[in-house]
Amino acid sequence: MDFRWDLVWESMPLLLEGAWLTVKLTAIAVFFGIIIGTIMGMLRITRTPFRYLAAVYIDFTRGTPLLVQIFIIFYGIPAIINTSLPAYLSAVIALSFNSGAYVAEIVRAGIQSIDKGQVEAAQSLGMTYTQTMKYIILPQTFRRIVPPLGNEFIALLKDSSLVSAIALEELVRKGNIIMTRTFRPFEVWFAVALIYLIMTFTISRLVALAEKNLRVGDSA
Amino acid sequence: MTTNNNNSNIIQVVDLYKNFGKLEVLKGITTEIKVGEVVVVIGPSGSGKSTFLRCLNYLETPTSGDIIFNGEVINPKTNLNKLRQDMGMVFQRFNLFPHKKVIDNITLGPLKVRKQSKEEATEQALNLLEKVGLSDKANSYPDQLSGGQQQRVAIARALAMRPKVMLFDEPTSALDPEMIGEVLEVMKELAREGMTMVVVTHEMGFAKEVGDRVIFMDDGKIAEQNSPEELFSNPQNPRTRSFLSKII
Ligand SMILES: Nc1ncnc2c1ncn2[C@@H]1O[C@H](COP(=O)(O)OP(=O)(O)O)[C@@H](O)[C@H]1O
Ligand SMILES: [Mg+2]
């Protein structure tokens, strides 16, 4: 049986359409994931009762499968409050919520890796907790956590394929559709894998570039 | 709570205790720092010198006792950020902000805490850099500087807040020997200008040249204090004698 490159080629327009949705979902989830993760990561190490809230969120999210989280948000919650959530919105919520927990752990570890002397120097200048975080700790943390954040976003991009389970036509779902039309699993999944590879490779190059550029330059 | 109305005291320490869990580190310290005075604190490692210094600006919260700054007893309602603006601190390991240029290290406090204008803060920072002999390093990052240079920037950073008192915690003990002199010079200059200083250091030359008083700390207490000449040449306490014999 020969490999039909023409089929790979013909699948591309539809697959790229799916890939575009994959990229959109991932980008939105990364955006909210960083916001949620930064807040939760910081709360996790404050001495307020909020740290328990953050711990529950992080442990729950990391301790349950993303697919189950997607089902809870798409089927579970609407069933209880008697409404329905569009698949797209459910996917965005589930992926952001999931990514936030992993980012929170990265942020927490990043903050804790900053030398204690930095906080003391900031405090000795009379800076408040918020000022210390904003000008001293978080900027150094973000520089330091670029590589693990990059890994997390690559993982998220791949995991976003799970939203195909709620009928969102992202890359994997499109692959499935073409598959049922052509019955050529090898070519189709090869093409899908190739597109994922190009996307993940691009992210890791961008991350490496960001890492290099963050070494220098900063304005107060 | 009554305060001693002796206005020449910028800091008074009254029966200060500090425990870390079960470990008693400071065991009843009472002393005062006069305006313009240069007090040198010496003593064996672990005797509580750093803890004493850090209690003065409340980086550590005392277990009991009082710190009276500028006539006001520090209490739970005191604005500690305001207090710390008036007490500059220089650390053994510099603790410069590595992600900021030298100039931004120095202007950050004045800009964000003192709310000075950008022009004012920058001009002041450049003057301070000139004072510590580092005018050409304004746009360098800390990791491009030697240890001695970093410590001089750290001093400039603390001075930029226009503190009433400067606290130094072994400012030269992380430095290569050939860099100690340049940092001590800056500190001596500061002392001559009349800055009130509390300096933990074992640099006897510094103590003799600009010190008004030396405190010898041992096991969480002030074991002896006197003028540098008296304390070094004629120590009364056997612990002081044995300590001095080891470091000279
Ligand atoms: N944050 C802390 N937690 C627990 N123990 C501490 C802490 N800081 C200092 N100590 C202990 O307090 C004692 C005095 O420390 P320190 O004030 O640093 O002494 P010195 O500066 O004279 O060497 C030491 O035994 C030290 O281990
Ligand atoms: Mg010490």
Coordinates of C-alpha atoms and ligand atoms in Angstrom, one line a residue:
Chain A
M1 CA 0.0 0.0 0.0
D2 CA 1.5 3.3 -1.0
F3 CA 1.4 6.5 0.9
R4 CA -0.9 9.0 -0.8
W5 CA 0.7 12.4 -0.5
D6 CA -2.1 13.9 -2.6
L7 CA -4.6 13.0 0.2
V8 CA -2.4 14.7 2.8
W9 CA -2.4 17.7 0.5
E10 CA -6.1 17.7 -0.1
S11 CA -6.9 17.4 3.6
M12 CA -4.9 20.5 4.4
P13 CA -7.5 23.2 4.0
L14 CA -10.0 21.5 6.3
L15 CA -7.3 20.5 8.8
L16 CA -5.8 24.0 8.9
E17 CA -9.3 25.3 9.6
G18 CA -9.3 23.0 12.6
A19 CA -5.8 24.0 13.5
W20 CA -6.9 27.6 13.6
L21 CA -9.5 26.8 16.1
T22 CA -6.9 24.9 18.1
V23 CA -4.6 27.9 18.1
K24 CA -7.4 30.3 19.1
L25 CA -8.6 28.1 21.9
T26 CA -5.1 27.7 23.2
A27 CA -4.2 31.3 22.9
I28 CA -7.3 32.4 24.8
A29 CA -6.7 29.8 27.5
V30 CA -3.1 30.8 27.8
F31 CA -4.1 34.4 28.3
F32 CA -6.7 33.6 31.0
G33 CA -4.4 30.9 32.4
I34 CA -1.7 33.4 33.1
I35 CA -4.1 35.7 34.8
I36 CA -5.7 33.0 36.9
G37 CA -2.4 31.3 37.5
T38 CA -0.6 34.4 38.7
I39 CA -3.4 35.3 41.1
M40 CA -3.8 31.8 42.4
G41 CA 0.0 31.2 42.6
M42 CA 0.3 34.4 44.7
L43 CA -2.7 33.6 46.9
R44 CA -1.3 30.1 47.5
I45 CA 1.6 31.6 49.4
T46 CA -0.1 34.4 51.2
R47 CA -1.0 34.0 54.9
T48 CA -4.6 34.7 54.2
P49 CA -7.5 32.2 54.2
F50 CA -7.5 32.6 50.4
R51 CA -4.5 30.3 50.3
Y52 CA -6.8 27.3 51.1
L53 CA -9.1 28.3 48.2
A54 CA -6.1 28.4 45.9
A55 CA -4.9 25.1 47.2
V56 CA -8.3 23.4 46.6
Y57 CA -8.5 24.8 43.1
I58 CA -5.0 23.7 42.2
D59 CA -5.3 20.2 43.7
F60 CA -8.7 19.6 42.2
T61 CA -7.6 20.7 38.8
R62 CA -4.3 18.9 38.7
G63 CA -5.8 15.8 40.3
T64 CA -8.7 15.3 37.8
P65 CA -8.5 14.6 34.0
L66 CA -9.1 17.5 31.7
L67 CA -11.7 15.5 29.8
V68 CA -13.7 15.2 33.0
Q69 CA -13.4 18.9 33.6
I70 CA -14.7 19.6 30.1
F71 CA -17.7 17.3 30.7
I72 CA -18.4 18.9 34.1
I73 CA -18.5 22.3 32.5
F74 CA -20.3 21.4 29.3
Y75 CA -22.8 18.8 30.6
G76 CA -22.7 18.9 34.4
I77 CA -23.1 22.6 35.5
P78 CA -25.7 23.4 32.8
A79 CA -27.8 20.4 34.0
I80 CA -27.8 21.7 37.6
I81 CA -28.6 25.3 36.8
N82 CA -31.0 24.4 34.0
T83 CA -29.4 26.1 31.1
S84 CA -26.9 25.3 28.3
L85 CA -23.5 26.5 27.6
P86 CA -22.2 26.7 24.0
A87 CA -19.4 24.2 23.3
Y88 CA -17.0 26.9 22.4
L89 CA -17.5 28.8 25.6
S90 CA -17.3 25.6 27.7
A91 CA -14.0 24.7 26.0
V92 CA -12.5 28.1 26.7
I93 CA -13.6 28.0 30.4
A94 CA -12.3 24.4 30.8
L95 CA -9.0 25.0 29.2
S96 CA -8.4 28.3 31.0
F97 CA -9.4 26.8 34.3
N98 CA -7.1 23.9 33.7
S99 CA -4.2 25.9 32.5
G100 CA -4.5 28.3 35.4
A101 CA -3.8 25.6 37.9
Y102 CA -0.6 24.5 36.2
V103 CA 0.5 28.1 35.8
A104 CA -0.3 28.7 39.5
E105 CA 2.2 26.0 40.5
I106 CA 4.8 27.4 38.2
V107 CA 4.3 30.9 39.5
R108 CA 4.4 29.7 43.1
A109 CA 7.6 27.9 42.6
G110 CA 9.0 30.8 40.7
I111 CA 8.2 33.3 43.4
Q112 CA 9.7 31.0 46.0
S113 CA 12.9 30.7 44.0
I114 CA 13.6 34.4 44.3
D115 CA 16.2 35.2 46.9
K116 CA 14.6 36.4 50.2
G117 CA 17.1 39.3 50.2
Q118 CA 15.1 40.8 47.4
V119 CA 12.0 41.1 49.6
E120 CA 14.1 42.5 52.4
A121 CA 15.8 45.1 50.2
A122 CA 12.4 46.2 48.9
Q123 CA 10.9 46.3 52.4
S124 CA 13.9 48.3 53.7
L125 CA 13.1 51.0 51.1
G126 CA 9.6 51.2 52.6
M127 CA 7.8 49.4 49.8
T128 CA 4.4 47.9 50.5
Y129 CA 3.6 44.2 49.8
T130 CA 1.9 45.2 46.6
Q131 CA 4.8 47.4 45.4
T132 CA 7.3 44.7 46.3
M133 CA 5.4 42.1 44.3
K134 CA 4.8 44.4 41.3
Y135 CA 8.2 45.9 40.9
I136 CA 10.6 43.4 42.4
I137 CA 9.3 39.8 42.7
L138 CA 6.9 39.3 39.8
P139 CA 9.2 40.8 37.1
Q140 CA 12.0 38.5 38.2
T141 CA 9.6 35.6 38.5
F142 CA 8.3 36.0 35.0
R143 CA 11.8 36.1 33.5
R144 CA 12.6 32.9 35.3
I145 CA 9.5 30.9 34.5
V146 CA 9.4 31.5 30.8
P147 CA 10.8 28.0 30.0
P148 CA 8.3 26.0 32.2
L149 CA 5.5 28.3 31.0
G150 CA 6.4 27.5 27.5
N151 CA 6.3 23.7 28.2
E152 CA 2.9 24.2 29.8
F153 CA 1.5 26.0 26.7
I154 CA 2.8 23.2 24.5
A155 CA 1.0 20.7 26.7
L156 CA -2.1 22.8 26.6
L157 CA -2.1 23.0 22.8
K158 CA -1.9 19.3 22.6
D159 CA -4.5 18.7 25.4
S160 CA -6.9 21.1 23.6
S161 CA -7.6 18.1 21.3
L162 CA -9.8 16.8 24.1
V163 CA -12.5 19.4 23.3
S164 CA -13.2 17.4 20.2
A165 CA -15.2 15.3 22.7
I166 CA -17.8 18.1 22.9
A167 CA -18.0 18.3 19.1
L168 CA -15.8 21.3 18.6
E169 CA -14.2 21.0 15.2
E170 CA -10.6 21.7 16.2
L171 CA -7.7 19.8 14.6
V172 CA -8.4 16.3 15.8
R173 CA -12.1 16.5 15.1
K174 CA -11.4 17.7 11.6
G175 CA -9.1 14.7 11.2
N176 CA -11.9 12.4 12.3
I177 CA -14.3 13.9 9.8
I178 CA -11.8 13.5 6.9
M179 CA -11.1 10.0 8.1
T180 CA -14.7 8.9 7.9
R181 CA -14.9 10.2 4.4
T182 CA -11.7 8.8 3.0
F183 CA -10.9 5.7 5.2
R184 CA -7.2 6.5 4.9
P185 CA -6.2 6.7 8.6
F186 CA -2.5 6.7 8.1
E187 CA -2.4 9.8 5.8
V188 CA -4.9 11.7 7.8
W189 CA -3.4 11.2 11.2
F190 CA 0.1 11.7 9.7
A191 CA -1.1 15.1 8.4
V192 CA -2.7 16.0 11.8
A193 CA 0.5 15.0 13.6
L194 CA 2.6 17.1 11.2
I195 CA 0.5 20.2 11.9
Y196 CA 0.7 19.7 15.7
L197 CA 4.5 19.3 15.3
I198 CA 4.8 22.6 13.4
M199 CA 2.7 24.4 16.0
T200 CA 4.6 23.1 19.0
F201 CA 7.9 23.6 17.3
T202 CA 7.0 27.2 16.6
I203 CA 6.0 27.8 20.3
S204 CA 9.2 26.4 21.6
R205 CA 11.2 28.6 19.2
L206 CA 9.3 31.6 20.3
V207 CA 9.8 30.7 23.9
A208 CA 13.6 30.3 23.4
L209 CA 13.6 33.7 21.7
A210 CA 11.7 35.3 24.5
E211 CA 14.0 33.8 27.1
K212 CA 17.0 35.2 25.3
N213 CA 15.5 38.7 25.0
L214 CA 14.4 38.9 28.6
R215 CA 18.0 38.7 29.8
V216 CA 18.5 42.3 29.0
G217 CA 16.3 45.4 29.1
D218 CA 13.8 46.6 31.6
S219 CA 12.2 49.9 32.4
A220 CA 10.9 50.8 35.8
Chain B
M1 CA 3.7 54.2 77.2
T2 CA 6.0 57.1 78.1
T3 CA 8.9 58.0 76.0
N4 CA 12.2 59.5 77.1
N5 CA 12.2 63.1 75.9
N6 CA 15.8 63.2 75.2
N7 CA 15.7 64.7 71.7
S8 CA 19.3 63.9 70.9
N9 CA 18.3 60.2 70.7
I10 CA 17.1 59.1 67.3
I11 CA 16.7 55.5 68.4
Q12 CA 16.1 54.0 71.8
V13 CA 16.0 50.3 72.4
V14 CA 14.4 49.2 75.7
D15 CA 14.7 45.7 77.0
L16 CA 14.5 44.1 73.5
Y17 CA 13.9 40.4 73.3
K18 CA 13.7 38.3 70.2
N19 CA 13.0 34.5 70.0
F20 CA 12.8 32.3 67.0
G21 CA 10.5 29.6 68.2
K22 CA 12.2 28.2 71.3
L23 CA 15.6 29.8 70.4
E24 CA 16.3 33.0 72.4
V25 CA 18.4 35.2 70.2
L26 CA 18.2 38.7 71.9
K27 CA 18.0 38.6 75.6
G28 CA 17.2 42.1 76.9
I29 CA 19.0 44.8 74.9
T30 CA 18.8 48.4 76.1
T31 CA 20.7 51.1 74.4
E32 CA 20.3 54.3 72.5
I33 CA 21.6 55.9 69.3
K34 CA 22.2 59.6 69.3
V35 CA 21.7 61.8 66.3
G36 CA 24.9 61.8 64.2
E37 CA 26.4 59.0 66.2
V38 CA 28.3 56.2 64.5
V39 CA 27.9 53.0 66.5
V40 CA 29.9 49.9 65.6
V41 CA 28.5 46.5 66.6
I42 CA 30.9 43.6 67.0
G43 CA 30.6 40.1 68.4
P44 CA 30.9 36.4 67.6
S45 CA 29.0 34.9 64.8
G46 CA 25.5 33.9 66.1
S47 CA 25.5 36.4 68.9
G48 CA 22.5 38.2 67.5
K49 CA 24.1 41.3 65.7
S50 CA 22.0 40.9 62.5
T51 CA 18.8 40.2 64.4
F52 CA 19.4 43.3 66.6
L53 CA 19.9 45.4 63.4
R54 CA 16.8 43.9 61.7
C55 CA 14.7 44.5 64.8
L56 CA 15.5 48.3 64.5
N57 CA 13.6 48.6 61.2
Y58 CA 11.2 45.8 62.0
L59 CA 12.4 43.4 59.3
E60 CA 12.1 41.2 62.4
T61 CA 9.3 41.8 64.9
P62 CA 10.6 41.9 68.4
T63 CA 9.2 39.4 70.8
S64 CA 9.1 42.0 73.6
G65 CA 10.6 45.3 74.4
D66 CA 10.4 48.7 72.7
I67 CA 12.0 50.4 69.8
I68 CA 11.5 54.2 70.0
F69 CA 12.3 56.0 66.8
N70 CA 12.4 59.7 66.7
G71 CA 10.5 59.9 70.0
E72 CA 7.7 57.5 69.0
V73 CA 7.3 54.0 70.3
I74 CA 6.8 51.6 67.4
N75 CA 3.6 49.8 68.1
P76 CA 1.1 47.6 66.0
K77 CA -0.4 50.8 64.6
T78 CA 2.9 52.2 63.4
N79 CA 3.2 52.5 59.6
L80 CA 6.3 50.2 59.1
N81 CA 6.8 51.3 55.5
K82 CA 7.1 54.9 56.7
L83 CA 9.5 53.9 59.4
R84 CA 11.7 52.0 57.0
Q85 CA 11.9 54.9 54.6
D86 CA 13.7 56.7 57.4
M87 CA 16.1 53.8 58.1
G88 CA 18.3 52.9 55.2
M89 CA 19.7 49.4 55.3
V90 CA 22.8 47.9 53.6
F91 CA 23.1 44.1 53.4
Q92 CA 26.0 41.8 53.5
R93 CA 25.0 40.4 50.1
F94 CA 24.0 43.8 48.5
N95 CA 20.6 42.6 47.4
L96 CA 20.5 44.9 44.4
F97 CA 17.5 44.3 42.0
P98 CA 19.1 42.3 39.2
H99 CA 16.5 43.1 36.6
K100 CA 17.0 46.8 36.9
K101 CA 19.8 49.0 35.8
V102 CA 21.9 50.7 38.4
I103 CA 20.1 54.0 38.0
D104 CA 16.7 52.3 38.3
N105 CA 17.8 50.5 41.4
I106 CA 18.4 53.9 42.9
T107 CA 15.4 55.8 41.6
L108 CA 12.8 53.0 42.3
G109 CA 12.3 53.9 46.0
P110 CA 12.1 57.7 45.5
L111 CA 9.7 57.3 42.6
K112 CA 7.3 54.7 43.9
V113 CA 7.6 55.2 47.7
R114 CA 8.5 58.9 48.1
K115 CA 6.6 59.8 45.0
Q116 CA 9.3 62.1 43.7
S117 CA 9.2 63.2 40.1
K118 CA 11.3 61.4 37.5
E119 CA 13.6 64.4 37.0
E120 CA 14.2 64.9 40.7
A121 CA 14.8 61.2 41.4
T122 CA 17.1 60.9 38.4
E123 CA 19.1 64.0 39.3
Q124 CA 19.5 62.8 42.8
A125 CA 20.5 59.3 41.7
L126 CA 23.2 60.7 39.5
N127 CA 24.5 62.9 42.3
L128 CA 24.6 59.8 44.6
L129 CA 26.4 57.8 42.0
E130 CA 29.0 60.5 41.7
K131 CA 29.4 60.5 45.4
V132 CA 30.1 56.7 45.5
G133 CA 32.4 57.1 42.5
L134 CA 30.2 55.2 40.0
S135 CA 28.9 57.9 37.6
D136 CA 29.9 55.8 34.6
K137 CA 27.8 52.8 35.7
A138 CA 24.4 54.3 35.7
N139 CA 23.2 52.2 32.8
S140 CA 24.9 48.9 33.8
Y141 CA 23.1 46.0 35.3
P142 CA 24.2 44.8 38.8
D143 CA 25.7 41.6 37.5
Q144 CA 28.0 43.6 35.3
L145 CA 29.6 45.2 38.4
S146 CA 32.2 43.9 40.9
G147 CA 31.1 43.2 44.5
G148 CA 32.6 46.4 45.7
Q149 CA 30.8 48.4 43.1
Q150 CA 27.5 46.6 43.8
Q151 CA 27.8 47.5 47.5
R152 CA 28.4 51.1 46.7
V153 CA 25.3 51.1 44.5
A154 CA 23.4 49.5 47.4
I155 CA 24.6 52.4 49.7
A156 CA 23.5 54.9 47.1
R157 CA 20.1 53.2 46.8
A158 CA 19.6 53.4 50.5
L159 CA 20.7 57.0 50.7
A160 CA 18.3 58.0 47.9
M161 CA 15.4 57.6 50.4
R162 CA 17.1 60.4 52.5
P163 CA 17.1 58.3 55.6
K164 CA 17.7 59.6 59.1
V165 CA 19.7 56.5 60.0
M166 CA 21.7 54.0 58.1
L167 CA 22.0 50.4 59.2
F168 CA 24.9 48.3 57.8
D169 CA 25.0 44.6 58.3
E170 CA 28.6 43.4 57.6
P171 CA 28.7 45.4 54.4
T172 CA 32.3 44.3 53.5
S173 CA 32.3 40.7 54.6
A174 CA 31.2 39.2 51.3
L175 CA 33.8 41.2 49.4
D176 CA 37.2 40.3 48.1
P177 CA 39.9 41.9 50.2
E178 CA 40.9 44.4 47.5
M179 CA 37.4 45.8 47.4
I180 CA 36.8 46.4 51.0
G181 CA 38.6 49.7 51.0
E182 CA 36.5 51.4 48.4
V183 CA 33.3 50.6 50.4
L184 CA 34.7 51.6 53.7
E185 CA 35.8 54.9 52.2
V186 CA 32.2 55.7 51.1
M187 CA 31.0 54.8 54.6
K188 CA 33.7 57.0 56.3
E189 CA 32.7 59.9 54.1
L190 CA 29.1 59.4 55.1
A191 CA 30.1 59.3 58.8
R192 CA 32.1 62.5 58.4
E193 CA 29.1 64.2 56.9
G194 CA 27.2 63.5 60.1
M195 CA 25.0 60.6 59.1
T196 CA 23.7 58.5 62.0
M197 CA 25.0 55.0 61.5
V198 CA 24.7 51.6 63.1
V199 CA 27.3 49.3 61.6
V200 CA 27.9 45.6 62.2
T201 CA 31.5 45.1 61.1
H202 CA 34.7 43.7 62.2
E203 CA 36.7 46.3 60.4
M204 CA 38.6 47.8 63.4
G205 CA 40.2 50.5 61.3
F206 CA 36.8 51.8 60.4
A207 CA 35.6 51.7 64.1
K208 CA 38.7 53.6 65.3
E209 CA 38.6 56.2 62.6
V210 CA 34.9 57.2 62.6
G211 CA 33.3 55.2 65.3
D212 CA 31.9 57.1 68.4
R213 CA 31.1 53.9 70.3
V214 CA 31.6 50.2 70.0
I215 CA 29.0 47.7 71.3
F216 CA 30.3 44.2 71.9
M217 CA 27.5 41.7 71.7
D218 CA 27.7 38.2 73.1
D219 CA 25.0 35.6 73.4
G220 CA 22.1 38.0 72.7
K221 CA 23.2 40.7 75.2
I222 CA 25.4 43.8 75.2
A223 CA 28.4 42.5 77.0
E224 CA 30.3 45.7 76.9
Q225 CA 30.3 49.1 75.2
N226 CA 32.7 51.9 75.1
S227 CA 34.6 54.3 72.9
P228 CA 36.6 52.5 70.2
E229 CA 40.0 53.4 71.8
E230 CA 38.9 52.3 75.3
L231 CA 37.2 49.1 74.1
F232 CA 40.0 47.9 71.9
S233 CA 42.9 48.8 74.1
N234 CA 41.4 48.2 77.5
P235 CA 38.5 45.7 77.3
Q236 CA 36.9 45.0 80.7
N237 CA 34.9 41.9 79.9
P238 CA 36.9 38.7 79.6
R239 CA 34.6 37.7 76.7
T240 CA 35.5 40.9 74.9
R241 CA 39.2 40.2 75.4
S242 CA 39.0 36.7 74.1
F243 CA 37.0 37.9 71.1
L244 CA 39.3 40.7 70.3
S245 CA 42.4 38.5 70.6
K246 CA 40.8 36.2 67.9
I247 CA 40.0 38.8 65.3
I248 CA 43.1 41.1 65.5
Ligands
LIG1 N1 14.9 33.8 60.8 C1 15.5 33.0 61.7 N2 14.9 31.9 62.1 C2 15.5 31.1 63.0 N3 16.7 31.4 63.6 C3 17.3 32.5 63.2 C4 16.8 33.4 62.3 N4 17.6 34.4 62.1 C5 18.6 34.2 62.9 N5 18.5 33.0 63.6 C6 19.4 32.5 64.6 O1 19.6 33.5 65.6 C7 20.9 33.5 66.0 C8 21.6 34.8 65.8 O2 21.7 35.1 64.5 P1 22.2 36.5 63.9 O3 21.4 37.6 64.5 O4 22.3 36.3 62.4 O5 23.7 36.5 64.5 P2 25.0 37.3 64.0 O6 24.5 38.3 63.0 O7 25.6 37.9 65.2 O8 25.9 36.3 63.4 C9 21.6 32.4 65.3 O9 21.6 31.2 66.1 C10 20.7 32.1 64.1 O10 20.8 30.8 63.6
MG2 MG 25.0 38.5 60.9

